[in-house]
XYZ file of C-alpha atoms in Angstrom:
758
model
C 3.765 52.806 61.077
C 1.640 54.902 58.700
C 4.806 56.215 57.082
C 6.025 52.661 56.548
C 2.686 51.652 54.991
C 2.834 54.688 52.719
C 6.334 53.698 51.603
C 5.190 50.127 51.031
C 2.350 51.392 48.832
C 4.788 53.435 46.720
C 7.040 50.409 46.306
C 4.167 48.189 45.159
C 2.760 50.790 42.744
C 6.151 51.614 41.218
C 7.049 47.939 40.871
C 3.765 47.153 39.103
C 4.264 50.094 36.700
C 7.800 48.923 35.906
C 6.655 45.359 35.303
C 3.909 46.590 32.961
C 6.489 48.661 31.043
C 8.736 45.621 30.731
C 5.859 43.395 29.578
C 4.936 46.029 26.988
C 8.523 46.183 25.730
C 8.753 42.399 25.551
C 5.564 42.326 23.465
C 6.919 45.149 21.281
C 10.072 43.088 20.727
C 8.083 40.432 18.836
C 7.126 42.588 15.799
C 10.425 44.470 16.083
C 12.385 41.218 15.934
C 10.362 40.033 12.935
C 11.005 43.331 11.137
C 14.782 43.127 11.607
C 16.998 42.326 8.653
C 18.618 38.923 9.093
C 21.937 37.886 7.632
C 22.611 34.907 5.429
C 23.401 32.621 8.346
C 19.919 33.234 9.809
C 17.840 33.550 6.644
C 19.711 31.670 3.983
C 20.949 33.240 0.793
C 24.101 34.007 -1.102
C 27.210 36.084 -0.390
C 30.050 36.699 -2.804
C 33.274 38.734 -2.671
C 34.718 40.019 -5.953
C 38.176 41.218 -6.851
C 37.711 44.069 -9.363
C 40.451 44.303 -12.029
C 40.941 46.051 -15.359
C 41.135 43.795 -18.380
C 43.684 46.079 -20.048
C 45.917 46.137 -16.955
C 45.284 49.793 -16.072
C 45.037 50.816 -12.421
C 41.655 50.439 -10.734
C 40.784 53.828 -9.259
C 38.093 54.475 -6.684
C 35.878 56.042 -9.361
C 36.121 52.922 -11.536
C 35.272 50.651 -8.609
C 32.270 52.835 -7.769
C 31.122 52.632 -11.391
C 31.199 48.837 -11.116
C 29.316 49.167 -7.816
C 26.559 51.063 -9.650
C 26.289 48.359 -12.273
C 25.994 45.631 -9.631
C 23.297 47.649 -7.853
C 21.277 47.891 -11.066
C 21.636 44.170 -11.725
C 20.589 43.256 -8.178
C 17.445 45.340 -8.645
C 16.555 43.082 -11.559
C 16.988 40.014 -9.326
C 14.158 41.256 -7.110
C 16.188 40.911 -3.891
C 14.816 42.933 -0.982
C 17.360 45.025 0.934
C 20.594 43.657 -0.571
C 23.988 44.665 0.818
C 26.730 45.848 -1.523
C 29.930 46.844 0.265
C 33.133 48.252 -1.267
C 36.083 46.827 0.692
C 39.508 48.375 0.307
C 40.414 49.768 -3.116
C 39.565 46.829 -5.335
C 36.969 44.547 -3.724
C 33.186 44.475 -3.660
C 31.158 42.223 -1.342
C 27.570 41.389 -2.307
C 25.105 39.866 0.197
C 21.786 38.619 -1.105
C 19.717 37.245 1.785
C 16.768 35.114 0.713
C 18.103 34.274 -2.762
C 16.819 30.835 -3.769
C 18.914 30.430 -6.934
C 22.530 31.411 -6.100
C 23.874 30.209 -9.443
C 21.548 32.464 -11.444
C 22.493 35.391 -9.196
C 26.194 34.631 -9.650
C 25.877 34.544 -13.447
C 23.912 37.767 -13.609
C 26.311 39.612 -11.300
C 29.652 38.512 -12.734
C 29.032 39.212 -16.447
C 31.011 42.267 -17.597
C 28.698 45.253 -18.126
C 27.900 45.796 -21.830
C 27.177 49.262 -23.182
C 25.669 49.493 -26.665
C 24.352 52.207 -29.026
C 21.217 51.276 -31.004
C 18.611 52.917 -33.205
C 14.925 53.107 -32.308
C 14.367 49.748 -34.032
C 16.912 48.163 -31.640
C 19.546 47.602 -34.368
C 23.122 47.676 -33.025
C 25.042 50.767 -34.195
C 28.141 50.822 -31.954
C 29.589 49.168 -28.849
C 31.464 50.762 -25.949
C 34.711 50.217 -27.881
C 34.260 53.649 -29.487
C 34.461 55.367 -26.071
C 37.368 56.049 -23.754
C 37.147 53.573 -20.855
C 35.547 55.322 -17.903
C 35.648 58.619 -19.795
C 32.077 59.865 -19.293
C 31.947 63.010 -17.158
C 29.417 65.367 -15.602
C 29.103 68.497 -17.740
C 26.583 71.168 -18.788
C 24.861 72.106 -22.027
C 24.900 75.549 -23.663
C 22.143 76.723 -21.330
C 24.029 75.589 -18.223
C 21.752 72.621 -17.531
C 23.283 69.347 -16.257
C 24.467 67.071 -19.074
C 26.780 64.132 -19.780
C 30.055 64.492 -21.674
C 31.157 61.372 -23.627
C 34.868 61.025 -24.419
C 35.115 59.401 -27.855
C 38.126 57.196 -28.628
C 37.325 56.004 -32.189
C 36.258 59.346 -33.708
C 36.109 58.005 -37.286
C 33.624 55.261 -36.362
C 31.634 57.625 -34.190
C 31.352 60.169 -37.020
C 30.383 57.492 -39.525
C 27.494 56.237 -37.339
C 26.158 59.625 -36.194
C 26.340 61.038 -39.703
C 24.195 58.126 -40.894
C 21.668 58.386 -38.045
C 21.068 62.112 -38.603
C 19.303 61.232 -41.866
C 16.960 58.647 -40.261
C 13.268 59.497 -39.993
C 13.667 58.900 -36.264
C 17.169 60.314 -35.833
C 17.727 59.023 -32.302
C 20.563 56.971 -30.782
C 19.498 54.867 -27.816
C 22.161 53.939 -25.207
C 21.596 50.575 -23.516
C 23.312 48.871 -20.584
C 23.198 45.052 -20.729
C 20.686 45.015 -23.598
C 18.605 41.809 -23.598
C 17.400 40.892 -27.108
C 14.553 38.789 -25.705
C 13.243 41.327 -23.218
C 14.349 44.845 -24.137
C 12.868 47.061 -26.839
C 12.816 50.837 -27.305
C 9.279 50.612 -28.647
C 8.055 49.380 -25.249
C 10.610 51.011 -22.944
C 11.223 54.373 -24.574
C 9.009 56.161 -22.065
C 10.956 54.571 -19.155
C 14.388 55.349 -20.614
C 16.675 56.758 -17.931
C 14.749 55.199 -15.023
C 15.781 52.332 -12.738
C 13.036 50.136 -14.254
C 14.744 50.010 -17.651
C 18.129 49.024 -19.103
C 17.747 51.997 -21.439
C 20.057 54.750 -20.147
C 19.403 57.545 -22.607
C 17.865 58.395 -26.004
C 19.655 61.277 -27.764
C 18.550 63.090 -30.926
C 21.309 63.340 -33.595
C 21.168 66.381 -35.885
C 24.675 66.109 -37.374
C 27.696 63.838 -37.596
C 30.160 64.080 -34.682
C 33.905 63.470 -34.855
C 34.679 64.683 -31.349
C 33.520 64.326 -27.757
C 29.763 64.757 -27.473
C 27.216 65.912 -24.899
C 24.046 64.033 -23.988
C 21.508 66.623 -22.924
C 17.933 66.528 -21.703
C 15.793 67.481 -18.726
C 18.282 65.955 -16.272
C 18.814 66.793 -12.611
C 22.383 66.831 -11.245
C 21.739 63.520 -9.440
C 20.392 61.906 -12.621
C 23.434 63.061 -14.586
C 25.780 61.705 -11.923
C 24.034 58.317 -11.965
C 24.047 58.252 -15.769
C 27.795 58.949 -15.849
C 28.453 56.086 -13.447
C 26.328 53.670 -15.458
C 27.891 54.642 -18.805
C 31.379 54.345 -17.323
C 30.576 50.936 -15.867
C 29.407 49.789 -19.282
C 32.435 51.148 -21.091
C 34.847 50.027 -18.401
C 37.056 47.069 -19.378
C 36.780 45.568 -15.862
C 36.440 41.987 -14.777
C 35.021 40.534 -11.577
C 36.962 37.630 -10.073
C 35.163 35.634 -7.391
C 37.534 35.217 -4.429
C 35.111 33.952 -1.792
C 31.480 32.968 -1.493
C 28.976 31.537 0.935
C 25.775 29.721 0.119
C 23.340 29.002 2.965
C 20.076 27.129 2.470
C 16.981 28.880 3.839
C 16.013 25.909 6.022
C 19.592 25.717 7.331
C 19.406 29.367 8.358
C 15.944 29.014 9.955
C 17.016 26.131 12.194
C 20.147 28.060 13.241
C 18.039 31.105 14.184
C 15.626 29.020 16.260
C 18.303 27.183 18.270
C 20.290 30.359 18.932
C 17.154 32.304 19.881
C 16.072 29.628 22.375
C 19.597 29.481 23.816
C 19.550 33.255 24.239
C 16.214 33.258 26.101
C 17.377 30.498 28.465
C 20.604 32.404 29.125
C 18.721 35.630 29.958
C 16.280 33.813 32.285
C 19.150 32.162 34.190
C 20.933 35.521 34.586
C 17.719 37.063 35.992
C 17.325 34.222 38.504
C 20.975 34.565 39.544
C 20.682 38.342 40.054
C 17.542 38.010 42.179
C 19.145 35.230 44.249
C 22.290 37.277 44.927
C 20.903 40.824 45.228
C 17.222 40.297 46.099
C 15.128 43.407 45.242
C 18.106 45.221 43.686
C 18.464 42.136 41.477
C 14.856 42.572 40.343
C 15.597 46.192 39.371
C 18.763 45.086 37.573
C 16.763 42.448 35.672
C 14.177 45.053 34.640
C 16.985 47.316 33.393
C 18.486 44.369 31.532
C 15.226 43.643 29.703
C 14.816 47.334 28.828
C 18.453 47.298 27.696
C 17.756 44.324 25.401
C 14.727 46.068 23.885
C 16.709 49.277 23.276
C 19.553 47.328 21.653
C 17.145 45.716 19.186
C 15.413 49.061 18.602
C 18.703 50.861 17.929
C 19.886 48.059 15.669
C 16.623 48.328 13.719
C 16.866 52.140 13.475
C 20.426 52.061 12.081
C 19.383 49.376 9.584
C 21.753 46.748 10.978
C 21.723 43.195 9.665
C 21.407 40.651 12.475
C 23.793 37.702 12.129
C 24.916 34.845 14.359
C 27.976 36.801 15.535
C 25.647 39.740 16.229
C 23.436 37.596 18.458
C 26.572 36.288 20.195
C 27.655 39.909 20.808
C 24.198 40.754 22.189
C 24.113 37.811 24.601
C 27.712 38.426 25.661
C 26.886 42.125 26.005
C 24.064 41.278 28.424
C 26.486 39.404 30.663
C 29.027 42.218 30.571
C 26.362 44.944 30.944
C 25.189 43.321 34.173
C 28.732 43.917 35.433
C 27.925 47.641 35.649
C 25.176 46.831 38.155
C 27.337 44.313 39.995
C 30.051 46.959 40.519
C 27.464 49.443 41.825
C 25.784 46.914 44.121
C 29.151 45.811 45.514
C 30.012 49.413 46.375
C 26.632 50.013 48.044
C 27.113 46.880 50.155
C 30.626 48.049 51.139
C 29.199 51.338 52.406
C 26.477 49.521 54.367
C 29.113 47.299 55.979
C 30.831 50.523 57.126
C 27.710 51.428 59.105
C 26.125 53.988 56.785
C 22.395 54.299 56.301
C 20.835 52.957 53.097
C 20.303 56.430 51.514
C 23.903 57.435 52.297
C 25.299 54.045 51.195
C 23.391 54.363 47.919
C 24.725 57.879 47.336
C 28.352 57.021 48.134
C 28.267 53.626 46.408
C 26.921 54.920 43.105
C 29.408 57.796 43.146
C 32.505 55.690 43.872
C 31.604 52.983 41.334
C 31.265 55.289 38.325
C 34.962 55.616 37.422
C 35.453 51.832 37.269
C 32.306 51.424 35.135
C 33.357 54.211 32.770
C 36.903 52.901 32.297
C 35.819 49.283 31.790
C 33.178 50.226 29.207
C 35.450 52.609 27.322
C 38.140 49.923 26.947
C 35.526 47.494 25.599
C 34.305 50.224 23.228
C 37.882 50.799 22.064
C 38.275 47.120 21.134
C 34.858 47.097 19.414
C 35.778 50.123 17.265
C 39.044 48.439 16.230
C 37.081 45.328 15.218
C 34.693 47.488 13.190
C 37.506 49.294 11.354
C 39.637 46.271 10.508
C 37.023 43.510 10.424
C 34.977 42.400 7.472
C 31.577 40.805 6.989
C 30.525 38.896 10.145
C 33.245 40.535 12.285
C 31.862 43.963 11.383
C 28.396 42.755 12.397
C 29.738 41.571 15.753
C 31.547 44.876 16.308
C 28.458 46.918 15.395
C 26.334 45.082 17.940
C 29.076 45.347 20.587
C 29.371 49.132 20.072
C 25.606 49.503 20.442
C 25.558 47.363 23.601
C 28.351 49.396 25.247
C 26.616 52.728 24.539
C 23.218 51.479 25.744
C 24.866 49.908 28.810
C 25.873 53.387 29.955
C 22.303 54.615 29.447
C 20.292 51.757 30.956
C 22.512 49.661 33.207
C 24.123 52.750 34.759
C 21.776 55.763 34.554
C 18.421 53.931 34.470
C 19.269 51.391 37.184
C 20.460 54.145 39.493
C 17.358 56.224 38.792
C 15.056 53.294 39.580
C 16.963 52.348 42.727
C 16.849 55.963 43.871
C 13.053 55.997 43.502
C 12.763 53.039 45.871
C 15.425 54.264 48.303
C 13.581 57.601 48.654
C 10.424 55.778 49.796
C 12.394 54.936 53.012
C 10.589 51.589 53.004
C 13.853 49.658 52.760
C 15.803 51.657 55.388
C 15.440 48.848 57.928
C 15.074 46.106 55.302
C 18.543 46.072 53.752
C 18.465 42.287 53.483
C 15.348 42.485 51.309
C 16.747 45.387 49.324
C 20.301 44.223 48.557
C 21.030 41.092 50.615
C 22.801 42.785 53.542
C 21.653 41.543 56.933
C 20.897 44.243 59.522
C 23.055 42.365 62.021
C 26.066 42.848 59.723
C 25.740 46.655 59.733
C 27.762 48.204 62.603
C 26.172 50.877 64.810
C 28.645 53.758 64.416
C 26.914 55.671 67.222
C 28.122 52.899 69.578
C 31.585 52.864 67.991
C 31.059 49.367 66.635
C 33.734 48.202 64.196
C 33.153 46.836 60.715
C 31.775 43.318 61.053
C 32.011 42.040 57.475
C 35.418 42.193 55.790
C 35.626 40.144 52.555
C 38.316 37.450 52.774
C 39.619 38.908 56.047
C 43.239 37.884 56.586
C 43.373 35.994 53.281
C 46.549 36.490 51.240
C 45.750 36.042 47.549
C 49.366 36.560 46.497
C 50.413 33.502 48.456
C 49.162 31.409 45.513
C 50.991 33.356 42.801
C 53.556 30.637 42.051
C 51.037 27.781 41.594
C 48.960 29.835 39.161
C 51.988 31.031 37.185
C 53.263 27.440 37.093
C 49.872 26.335 35.723
C 50.079 28.981 32.993
C 53.618 27.942 32.040
C 52.561 24.279 31.800
C 49.574 25.156 29.544
C 51.700 27.361 27.275
C 54.417 24.678 26.910
C 51.747 22.028 26.252
C 50.395 24.289 23.532
C 53.834 24.699 21.958
C 54.354 20.928 21.940
C 50.879 20.380 20.426
C 51.654 22.935 17.713
C 54.910 21.162 16.913
C 53.235 17.750 16.708
C 49.883 18.506 15.009
C 50.189 22.090 13.802
C 47.384 24.653 13.800
C 43.851 23.584 12.901
C 43.211 26.564 10.645
C 39.700 27.369 9.518
C 38.961 27.712 5.840
C 39.391 31.505 6.125
C 43.084 31.157 6.953
C 44.154 28.423 4.580
C 41.905 28.895 1.532
C 39.564 26.215 0.244
C 35.928 25.402 0.912
C 33.777 24.475 3.917
C 30.723 22.292 3.319
C 28.177 22.055 6.158
C 25.313 19.613 5.762
C 22.492 19.013 8.227
C 20.686 15.710 7.750
C 18.642 13.238 9.788
C 20.081 10.293 7.827
C 22.968 8.164 9.077
C 26.288 9.203 7.553
C 29.802 7.855 8.022
C 33.233 9.295 7.298
C 33.913 6.430 4.907
C 30.708 7.078 2.973
C 31.376 10.829 2.812
C 34.942 10.188 1.624
C 33.535 8.113 -1.225
C 31.109 10.956 -2.020
C 34.010 13.398 -2.240
C 35.894 11.021 -4.539
C 32.865 10.915 -6.860
C 32.752 14.700 -6.846
C 36.549 14.784 -7.474
C 37.226 16.912 -4.404
C 40.381 16.895 -2.277
C 39.305 16.072 1.294
C 41.128 17.652 4.252
C 38.849 16.736 7.143
C 35.386 15.412 7.961
C 33.721 16.134 11.306
C 30.429 14.482 12.284
C 28.559 16.087 15.185
C 25.094 14.559 15.816
C 23.045 15.436 12.730
C 25.441 18.083 11.399
C 28.498 17.340 9.277
C 31.389 19.658 8.424
C 33.598 18.806 5.454
C 36.797 20.726 4.728
C 38.275 20.539 1.223
C 41.293 22.285 -0.301
C 39.443 23.034 -3.564
C 38.232 26.603 -4.125
C 34.825 25.823 -5.625
C 33.471 27.954 -8.447
C 29.793 28.636 -9.142
C 29.052 25.510 -11.198
C 30.833 23.240 -8.726
C 28.996 24.802 -5.758
C 25.692 24.024 -7.461
C 26.809 20.465 -8.274
C 27.940 19.765 -4.678
C 24.779 21.286 -3.188
C 22.500 19.249 -5.432
C 24.490 16.047 -4.780
C 24.133 16.160 -0.972
C 20.531 17.340 -1.109
C 19.576 14.475 -3.436
C 21.491 11.754 -1.603
C 20.995 12.734 2.054
C 18.035 15.138 1.896
C 20.486 17.572 3.481
C 20.337 21.285 4.218
C 23.581 22.609 2.790
C 25.803 25.604 3.479
C 29.006 26.173 1.497
C 31.723 28.733 2.191
C 34.554 29.387 -0.274
C 37.753 31.336 0.472
C 40.596 32.094 -1.968
C 44.246 32.841 -1.177
C 43.620 36.556 -1.758
C 41.066 36.673 1.046
C 43.192 34.455 3.279
C 46.146 36.854 3.107
C 43.921 39.857 3.772
C 42.247 38.201 6.774
C 45.563 37.132 8.326
C 46.952 40.658 7.948
C 43.822 42.260 9.427
C 43.697 39.775 12.317
C 47.287 40.469 13.395
C 46.872 44.213 12.927
C 43.621 44.280 14.934
C 45.161 42.529 17.950
C 48.297 44.729 17.914
C 46.331 47.990 17.629
C 43.916 46.881 20.368
C 46.835 46.245 22.743
C 48.527 49.565 21.886
C 45.236 51.424 22.366
C 44.723 49.855 25.795
C 48.310 50.691 26.861
C 47.773 54.343 25.947
C 44.345 54.519 27.598
C 45.445 52.997 30.927
C 48.631 55.086 30.960
C 46.555 58.253 30.627
C 43.727 57.272 32.994
C 45.948 55.564 35.596
C 49.740 55.442 35.184
C 52.258 53.437 33.191
C 52.862 50.780 35.874
C 49.163 49.871 35.693
C 49.413 49.670 31.879
C 52.400 47.296 32.061
C 50.563 44.916 34.402
C 47.370 45.115 32.364
C 48.955 44.471 28.965
C 51.204 41.629 30.166
C 48.037 40.078 31.608
C 46.329 40.442 28.199
C 49.265 38.794 26.413
C 49.069 36.001 28.976
C 45.334 35.487 28.373
C 45.773 35.415 24.584
C 48.664 32.931 24.839
C 46.718 30.634 27.168
C 43.645 30.589 24.896
C 45.831 29.914 21.838
C 47.648 27.146 23.733
C 44.375 25.485 24.779
C 43.123 25.629 21.181
C 46.355 23.935 20.108
C 46.102 21.255 22.829
C 42.490 20.381 21.950
C 43.159 20.938 18.222
C 40.212 23.318 17.914
C 39.587 25.284 14.734
C 41.101 28.758 14.425
C 38.596 30.761 12.372
C 37.648 34.418 11.963
C 35.326 34.017 14.954
C 38.346 32.932 16.995
C 39.944 36.317 16.276
C 36.696 38.026 17.322
C 36.824 36.030 20.566
C 40.452 37.021 21.188
C 39.595 40.695 20.772
C 36.546 40.282 23.022
C 38.665 38.504 25.647
C 41.075 41.439 25.549
C 38.155 43.782 26.246
C 36.670 41.559 28.962
C 39.987 40.817 30.678
C 41.042 44.451 30.892
C 37.521 45.224 32.133
C 38.058 42.878 35.077
C 41.578 44.193 35.718
C 40.514 47.844 35.660
C 37.962 47.272 38.453
C 40.774 45.978 40.684
C 43.139 48.751 39.583
C 40.459 51.357 40.319
C 40.183 50.101 43.919
C 44.002 50.073 44.307
C 44.238 53.638 42.949
C 41.527 54.761 45.381
C 43.289 53.217 48.388
C 46.737 54.529 47.393
C 45.340 58.055 47.075
C 44.562 57.948 50.835
C 48.215 57.259 51.739
C 51.041 59.794 51.856
C 53.380 58.668 49.059
C 56.425 59.778 51.107
C 55.508 57.378 53.906
C 54.514 54.515 51.592
C 56.547 51.324 52.106
C 56.956 48.192 49.980
C 54.825 46.152 52.370
C 52.101 48.813 52.165
C 51.904 48.465 48.361
C 51.455 44.706 48.605
C 48.997 45.026 51.493
C 46.843 47.618 49.661
C 46.924 45.557 46.455
C 45.863 42.398 48.312
C 43.108 44.273 50.122
C 41.818 45.622 46.786
C 41.706 42.070 45.394
C 39.835 40.869 48.494
C 37.284 43.659 48.153
C 36.658 43.117 44.429
C 36.938 39.332 44.159
C 33.265 38.603 44.960
C 32.238 41.160 42.332
C 34.623 39.511 39.815
C 33.117 36.125 40.622
C 29.561 37.383 40.095
C 30.503 39.032 36.783
C 32.233 35.828 35.722
C 29.073 33.808 36.432
C 26.687 36.209 34.646
C 28.947 36.246 31.583
C 29.587 32.510 31.768
C 25.893 31.549 31.838
C 25.036 32.622 28.247
C 28.372 31.312 26.942
C 27.767 27.816 28.368
C 24.173 27.815 27.083
C 25.380 28.771 23.591
C 28.046 26.033 23.670
C 25.455 23.343 24.323
C 22.490 24.786 22.410
C 23.843 27.347 19.957
C 24.904 26.912 16.354
C 28.141 25.250 15.297
C 29.094 28.454 13.437
C 29.767 30.263 16.732
C 31.122 27.267 18.685
C 34.707 28.453 18.149
C 33.810 31.849 19.567
C 32.062 30.388 22.607
C 34.866 27.954 23.458
C 37.481 30.713 23.154
C 35.342 32.933 25.391
C 34.948 30.113 27.946
C 38.723 29.674 28.163
C 39.254 33.434 28.242
C 36.733 34.000 31.030
C 38.349 31.377 33.267
C 41.882 32.600 32.593
C 40.874 36.262 32.958
C 39.652 35.742 36.533
C 43.060 34.706 37.855
C 45.272 36.689 35.454
C 43.857 39.994 36.725
C 45.111 38.968 40.179
C 48.230 36.903 39.631
C 49.568 38.613 36.528
C 48.251 42.183 36.255
C 48.112 43.076 39.959
C 51.321 41.213 40.874
C 53.308 42.981 38.121
C 51.870 46.365 39.122
C 52.658 45.785 42.820
C 56.201 44.606 41.978
C 56.923 47.781 39.969
C 55.357 50.128 42.534
C 57.009 48.386 45.517
C 60.465 49.076 44.060
C 59.830 52.824 44.044
C 57.879 52.927 47.332
C 59.328 55.381 49.855
C 61.917 56.712 47.438
C 61.841 60.460 46.859
C 60.645 61.394 43.417
C 63.283 62.847 41.136
C 62.820 66.540 40.772
C 63.106 68.043 37.352
C 65.829 70.695 37.109
C 64.508 74.247 37.228
C 66.164 76.644 34.837
C 66.246 80.394 35.583
C 67.774 83.483 34.066
C 68.989 84.663 37.484
C 72.615 83.942 38.469
C 73.624 82.947 41.947
C 76.976 84.137 43.312
C 79.337 81.305 44.201
C 80.909 81.812 47.629
C 84.658 81.136 47.875
C 86.319 81.220 51.270
C 88.878 83.992 51.617
C 87.650 85.813 48.539
C 84.000 86.822 48.973
C 83.106 85.224 52.278
């Protein structure tokens, strides 16, 4: 009795300490969350994607693109934008994200003007332009003393000699090199001391002692880094490059704020419901899982902050989805512990065996999700990259918290021995359901005992065939409802409390001379799709029009054909590579028959989701592709848990004695044993998805609907597609002797011939 009281005291003390840690982390999340960098969709601002080309038709090299990158960086500094993002994409594109910009048109004008390099005297009189230099010809060099210097490649040597020969006779014989000289703001008299710093457009001031008719060196007290930066800036100014806007997005600050609030509230509700579900299903173990989940959430935000990630709507979607999938690691472990208890083992032994046997399934399922996330990161752009980054972080932290930490915490409580005779309180296993092995009692609880899952294979396959054919018919009749990303044009989202009608909005578009494709009114938010690719002036005109007439918060996204083609190519490539990667992984970790079943199941899931989108005429956007890739990761996750149980059971059987019926029986038993776990994982992942559908932002509605369809389809495809195909392949070879590979040897065996040598 004293021992039991002592154990109870340990449980209470440890629980209180854990709850205090969690409360502290939740409080720490508040300033951490405020200090995070938010994307345009959550803060408002301006994003633009440029195609970088040479005016003279010469090839754009990486060095030339980087020189343009430097120029854009310098110009953004002058805009006063805090923590801008400038990303070089491919070989000839630069994406600029300016969160918090209040005047997108001014930013657009300042960014897109071709960099202008000029040579002036100390009185700011123009001496030469960049025409005298070889385009992009400045190089890192050294002066006569070996100090870092800049080498200028002169193209018009006659002009260069004429100017330098004249300047050498000036009282102040100095040539000042300017980038984007502003006659109203710049002056050497006031900025000479800052020349060469980031605060000034003045790049360099060089003393001229003679006329030069050849390449020249700019020397001074430069460091190697300063010389490298100076070369890039001079090259960007002398570079005959042009920036062509191929896509843009303008989000009003108030539009972003409201989106953040609704998504944040939806996320909190989703997490609370998951916690309640876990405690209801697993009792005290559910409490521990919930504590791990909250610590997991804190660590995800902390890691995201440390790596300098930018939180976007897709990132929040990945976080909330990650919570649902991370809980799966605990669900797998708890299911295994309960299985061991139902076999009659004590709680300490059940915990030890359950955690050990569950690890391989957890590892494989998380690694396949990580594989898909890495593929998204490599081939995705903008918001897709943000989603992938968050998903990668969640998978890594899942292995740390939801696997290692949960097991450590559970072990602490198991070692108190307080729960040895309280298994119902600990993990929802009644004492009466645990057999007494000392009395030779048999297992009392067998999940779905006698139930044949495969009996319903035909109805489910028939359902899938009907959905796919319905999708094909819908595609033939109405076509694909492509998002603006995949057909080029512009998306205009306006949020207003005023009454609007499609007829009135159509008249507005006629006044603005825009070609309407579709108008969707959803409560107080309106989405307008037009085929026009709006330029900067038109974006400003449209924004001002709707703000003035409807007092509307406006967000405008613009996509050109160039971006459309790139996105389509990347989307197809991402899905194909993800499938190939999963085939290879399962083939190595399991065997090829498992891979065949798994990949056919994935194709099935993708086809069903696409068919349902066609039937309901839902929009296919970039977030749809993210959802497809996530479904691939989730679906194979579910399938691998079943495959892991099948592999474990088959390893206990002599392959020589294995019969066809045995393969089907073992496969069905594995489904029976894992189905409850699959159902619980489905619910914990479904909860945040449903909450986000009803409360989240319209921008991630496509993602959430695709995930909803994928979750439902994935539950039965892992049984009736993946497992059935695997069992069919394995049953054909069951009992057959394996073909032996021929053994080659250098030794010769004498052939016996009757009557000759025998």
